[in-house]
């Protein structure tokens, strides 16, 4: 019996020793660190040893032994603090417990405490502080309901005599317990910034095991196409070695099931099957980097717009599809491990916002996620499971997804997000939405894809996704420094989540050209043969709408961290520099080109100095010398668009986009002058005035003033101005309009000349989303035109009008008497009076369409003097006429021919007389 007890004791001891090593490994867990707090567990009597200072004592604060309460759940150790707010008085009671830390080095820290106590009227409120930094008080929630309160803070420099502690408040009879007071350093690396080619601000709080990853899935196909990569010394080197030397510690690789057609032709995008993943994984492992396997569960690109199941799974039932996901994941993952690949994480799906393996029902999607997760857990429980989504900028999207995953009991560790700065909102928002998921659902979070462009140039002849003039937010300069700043800031945004923020992956930093842009045909051959472009023509059978229409090369060669010839850019080293910081020689990083618009005749003045941004992020002014000869020539040439180049001090170049516009004949067109008597505003149906000349620059297109409108009742007004003394000819008219909430709207810009009304409809589309309606080819014969706008909408509509512009575009050469016009163009009885707007079937037509010739030039019949003004609805984009109508041209030609004939007869008679002599 004694032997049995002895053996049993040994076994139990072994289990205790071994058990910590068999616990499932958490992603991103940090090692146990020093606690700067003395007597943080209150194991010694602080009243006796003075380790804690207690102030503002409106409470009974006791050194408490857990043994005194048999029902209490012990937090840790044998002692804690117990408090009870005194009954005297009705005011709120409080006390502060604090400790002064003699010295702390620069770095990031976390202060924490465990608390529990009363609820309802007996609730205690605990607020942590560290110097001036604090957080909102956290309420106790009941007996034995222990809660941990955390305060994270950063010290930019060494700090002495820092007071840390907690303030506890509550009503009379509030009570509670405090225990486990800890102050630990998250990062205290205070090394000096290194000398470099770029500036990088150190990221505070960045742990040593933070994931600094890159996705180089296209690399094998690029190397097969002849692309070479070099190290910083210009020597050809395995790119995986270069990446590792640059601070990269993780490689991401996408895996498609079968990215080939029936003849073995690859779909492109790297032709990333399992074989390619093994090759990439082995090279990553050999260079000390872990692998993230990104299963798309598709034969080609999977993203929010398309999540097609593999060809082999196309006709499977849902249950069979789940089995296929499970088996494929398990078998392929085991194959990778058997090849010696060090796998740290597996991604189940790619950007699965609303669809996965062809399924769009979240219940089914969740079951498929779990099928993949189950396979991963069975292969190796230490491999982290990630799910990947995108569009963090969409309000509530991630919260809804995370809540659904939790409700459907999906098993995963990491919530991963794409974040491209030009599409996906602010970094503060990214931190906020990821932190919400981490705090609410206890998940690790990371950015699985990010990138930024460093040049406007296209390297291979296939267009790039960025930068674009519209639809993208470009908050960083399009430079190598700007690229480095963008990457660094995304890492900081994830670090700011807290311990749950585990890393960032840069997407395709090596997808550079297979050949120069001027050798496009040769590049196409490489893309087709080796799959080194984003898609080949063979992918059309699987993805006809996207790849089938737009197949080609790299759309991100200007977002790579290598130049077009394979040499690493200084921005690649950002993965090292975020730990130390980096400094460089101060130089101009960005000079934004300027744009200047003037009216013909106005003085053209280009600025003598321009704003420049330096590579350390600061800004300043620099003198500029403009090409005066080009400027003088532009002024001489008159109306048009010109590009004037300049040289900034230091040699950098700048461009001025100069637009010289024709003279604006509208008086006070932007309402900036206080005399607005030239404008006439009328309201329909005796409505009360609901417009005003508003001084608010944010609502104006230019300057500070605009004509603002708003009414809870219907909007119905016109604003117009009559302009006299114009030279006969053709004119264009435009204005700017913005606003919103305009139901049942009828808005237009109009002009009336020679009793003919021209009109172009318009609308409002949101605040400062300016509409710019224009009327082309307004014929002015008598020197007078009335221009204006008509605005109608249901109650609640609002908006503003600004910058009316009337300018001359062509000559009117004929002067024909009104009697001749009437005789030549007498109206027929069957002609419309010009007010017809439809075809009787509810379909709008171009009004007075029978009286409008091509290019919107009015036919001569439009010039007749009628009691009603015919309406001509105009369209944009027509070419401008330079002469009068064809009818007048024919009259001129006829008169010329008659005169020529008469002269010929007279000459012939005279010639005959001479002959007779």
Coordinates of N, CA and C in Angstrom, one line a residue, residues 178-259:
X178 N -9.8 45.3 -2.8 CA -8.8 45.6 -3.8 C -7.6 44.6 -3.6
X179 N -7.0 44.1 -4.7 CA -5.9 43.2 -4.6 C -5.1 43.2 -5.9
X180 N -4.0 42.6 -5.9 CA -3.1 42.4 -7.1 C -2.9 43.7 -7.8
X181 N -2.3 44.6 -7.1 CA -1.9 45.9 -7.8 C -0.6 45.7 -8.5
X182 N -0.5 45.9 -9.8 CA 0.7 45.6 -10.6 C 1.0 46.8 -11.6
X183 N 2.3 47.1 -11.7 CA 2.8 48.0 -12.7 C 3.9 47.3 -13.4
X184 N 3.7 47.0 -14.7 CA 4.7 46.3 -15.5 C 5.0 47.1 -16.8
X185 N 6.2 46.9 -17.2 CA 6.7 47.5 -18.4 C 6.3 46.7 -19.6
X186 N 5.8 47.3 -20.6 CA 5.5 46.6 -21.9 C 6.7 46.8 -22.9
X187 N 7.4 47.9 -22.8 CA 8.5 48.1 -23.6 C 9.3 49.3 -23.1
X188 N 10.6 49.0 -22.7 CA 11.4 50.1 -22.2 C 12.7 50.2 -23.0
X189 N 12.6 49.9 -24.2 CA 13.8 50.1 -25.1 C 14.0 51.6 -25.4
X190 N 15.1 52.1 -24.9 CA 15.3 53.6 -25.0 C 16.5 53.8 -25.9
X191 N 16.8 52.9 -26.8 CA 17.9 53.1 -27.7 C 17.7 54.3 -28.6
X192 N 18.8 54.9 -29.0 CA 18.8 56.1 -29.8 C 18.4 55.7 -31.3
X193 N 17.7 56.6 -32.0 CA 17.4 56.4 -33.4 C 18.7 56.1 -34.2
X194 N 18.6 55.2 -35.2 CA 19.7 54.9 -36.0 C 19.8 55.9 -37.2
X195 N 21.0 56.0 -37.7 CA 21.2 56.8 -38.9 C 20.7 56.1 -40.1
X196 N 19.9 56.7 -41.0 CA 19.3 56.0 -42.1 C 19.0 56.9 -43.3
X197 N 18.4 56.4 -44.3 CA 18.0 57.3 -45.4 C 16.6 57.9 -45.3
X198 N 15.9 57.4 -44.3 CA 14.5 57.9 -44.1 C 14.3 58.1 -42.6
X199 N 13.3 59.0 -42.3 CA 12.9 59.2 -40.9 C 11.8 58.2 -40.5
X200 N 12.0 57.5 -39.4 CA 10.9 56.6 -38.8 C 10.8 56.9 -37.3
X201 N 9.6 57.3 -36.9 CA 9.4 57.5 -35.5 C 9.2 56.1 -34.8
X202 N 9.9 55.9 -33.7 CA 9.8 54.7 -33.0 C 8.4 54.4 -32.5
X203 N 7.9 53.2 -32.6 CA 6.6 52.8 -32.2 C 6.6 52.4 -30.7
X204 N 6.1 53.2 -29.8 CA 6.1 52.8 -28.4 C 5.2 51.7 -28.1
X205 N 5.6 50.8 -27.2 CA 4.8 49.6 -26.8 C 4.9 48.5 -27.8
X206 N 5.8 48.5 -28.7 CA 5.9 47.4 -29.7 C 6.7 46.3 -29.1
X207 N 6.1 45.1 -28.9 CA 6.7 44.0 -28.3 C 7.7 43.3 -29.3
X208 N 8.6 42.5 -28.8 CA 9.6 41.9 -29.6 C 9.0 40.8 -30.5
X209 N 7.9 40.2 -30.0 CA 7.2 39.2 -30.8 C 6.1 39.7 -31.7
X210 N 6.0 41.0 -31.9 CA 5.0 41.6 -32.7 C 5.3 41.1 -34.2
X211 N 4.2 40.7 -34.8 CA 4.3 40.1 -36.2 C 4.6 41.3 -37.2
X212 N 5.7 41.2 -37.9 CA 6.0 42.2 -39.0 C 6.2 41.3 -40.2
X213 N 5.1 41.1 -40.9 CA 5.0 40.2 -42.0 C 4.8 40.8 -43.3
X214 N 5.1 40.0 -44.4 CA 4.9 40.3 -45.7 C 4.3 39.2 -46.5
X215 N 3.5 39.5 -47.5 CA 2.9 38.4 -48.4 C 3.6 38.5 -49.7
X216 N 4.4 37.5 -50.0 CA 5.2 37.4 -51.2 C 4.8 36.2 -52.1
X217 N 3.5 36.0 -52.2 CA 2.9 34.9 -52.9 C 3.4 34.8 -54.3
X218 N 3.6 35.9 -55.0 CA 3.9 35.9 -56.4 C 5.4 35.6 -56.7
X219 N 6.2 35.4 -55.6 CA 7.7 35.4 -55.8 C 8.2 34.3 -56.7
X220 N 7.7 33.1 -56.7 CA 8.2 32.0 -57.5 C 7.9 32.3 -59.0
X221 N 6.7 32.8 -59.3 CA 6.4 33.1 -60.7 C 7.3 34.3 -61.2
X222 N 7.6 35.2 -60.3 CA 8.4 36.3 -60.7 C 9.9 35.9 -61.0
X223 N 10.4 35.0 -60.2 CA 11.7 34.5 -60.4 C 11.8 33.6 -61.6
X224 N 10.7 32.9 -61.9 CA 10.6 32.1 -63.1 C 10.6 33.0 -64.3
X225 N 10.1 34.2 -64.2 CA 10.1 35.2 -65.3 C 11.4 35.9 -65.4
X226 N 12.4 35.6 -64.6 CA 13.7 36.2 -64.8 C 13.9 37.4 -63.9
X227 N 13.0 37.7 -62.9 CA 13.2 38.8 -62.0 C 14.3 38.4 -61.0
X228 N 15.2 39.4 -60.7 CA 16.2 39.2 -59.7 C 16.1 40.2 -58.6
X229 N 16.5 39.8 -57.4 CA 16.5 40.7 -56.3 C 17.8 40.8 -55.6
X230 N 18.1 42.0 -55.0 CA 19.4 42.3 -54.5 C 19.3 42.8 -53.1
X231 N 20.4 42.8 -52.4 CA 20.5 43.3 -51.0 C 20.8 44.8 -51.1
X232 N 21.0 45.4 -49.9 CA 21.2 46.8 -49.9 C 22.6 47.2 -50.5
X233 N 23.5 46.3 -50.6 CA 24.8 46.5 -51.2 C 24.8 46.4 -52.7
X234 N 23.7 46.0 -53.3 CA 23.6 45.8 -54.7 C 24.0 44.5 -55.2
X235 N 24.2 43.5 -54.3 CA 24.6 42.2 -54.6 C 23.3 41.3 -54.7
X236 N 23.2 40.5 -55.7 CA 22.1 39.6 -55.9 C 22.0 38.6 -54.7
X237 N 20.8 38.5 -54.1 CA 20.6 37.7 -52.9 C 19.2 37.2 -52.8
X238 N 19.1 36.0 -52.2 CA 17.7 35.4 -52.0 C 16.9 36.5 -51.3
X239 N 15.7 36.8 -51.8 CA 14.9 37.8 -51.3 C 14.4 37.5 -49.8
X240 N 14.3 36.2 -49.5 CA 13.9 35.9 -48.1 C 15.0 36.2 -47.1
X241 N 16.2 36.2 -47.5 CA 17.3 36.6 -46.7 C 17.3 38.1 -46.5
X242 N 17.0 38.8 -47.6 CA 16.9 40.3 -47.5 C 15.7 40.7 -46.6
X243 N 14.6 40.0 -46.7 CA 13.5 40.3 -45.9 C 13.8 40.1 -44.4
X244 N 14.4 39.0 -44.1 CA 14.7 38.7 -42.7 C 15.7 39.8 -42.2
X245 N 16.7 40.2 -43.0 CA 17.7 41.2 -42.5 C 17.0 42.5 -42.3
X246 N 15.9 42.7 -42.9 CA 15.1 44.0 -42.8 C 14.1 44.0 -41.7
X247 N 14.1 42.9 -40.9 CA 13.2 42.9 -39.7 C 11.9 42.2 -39.9
X248 N 11.7 41.6 -41.1 CA 10.5 40.8 -41.3 C 10.6 39.4 -40.6
X249 N 9.6 39.1 -39.9 CA 9.6 37.8 -39.1 C 8.5 36.8 -39.5
X250 N 7.7 37.2 -40.4 CA 6.6 36.3 -40.8 C 6.3 36.4 -42.3
X251 N 6.0 35.3 -43.0 CA 5.7 35.3 -44.4 C 4.3 34.8 -44.6
X252 N 3.5 35.5 -45.4 CA 2.1 35.1 -45.7 C 2.1 34.5 -47.1
X253 N 1.4 33.4 -47.3 CA 1.3 32.9 -48.7 C -0.2 32.5 -48.9
X254 N -0.7 32.9 -50.1 CA -2.1 32.4 -50.4 C -2.0 31.1 -51.1
X255 N -3.1 30.3 -50.9 CA -3.1 28.9 -51.5 C -4.5 28.8 -52.1
X256 N -4.4 28.5 -53.5 CA -5.6 28.2 -54.2 C -5.6 26.6 -54.5
X257 N -6.8 26.1 -54.6 CA -6.9 24.6 -54.7 C -6.3 24.2 -56.1
X258 N -6.8 24.7 -57.2 CA -6.4 24.3 -58.5 C -6.4 25.4 -59.5
X259 N -5.4 26.3 -59.5 CA -5.4 27.5 -60.3 C -4.9 27.2 -61.7

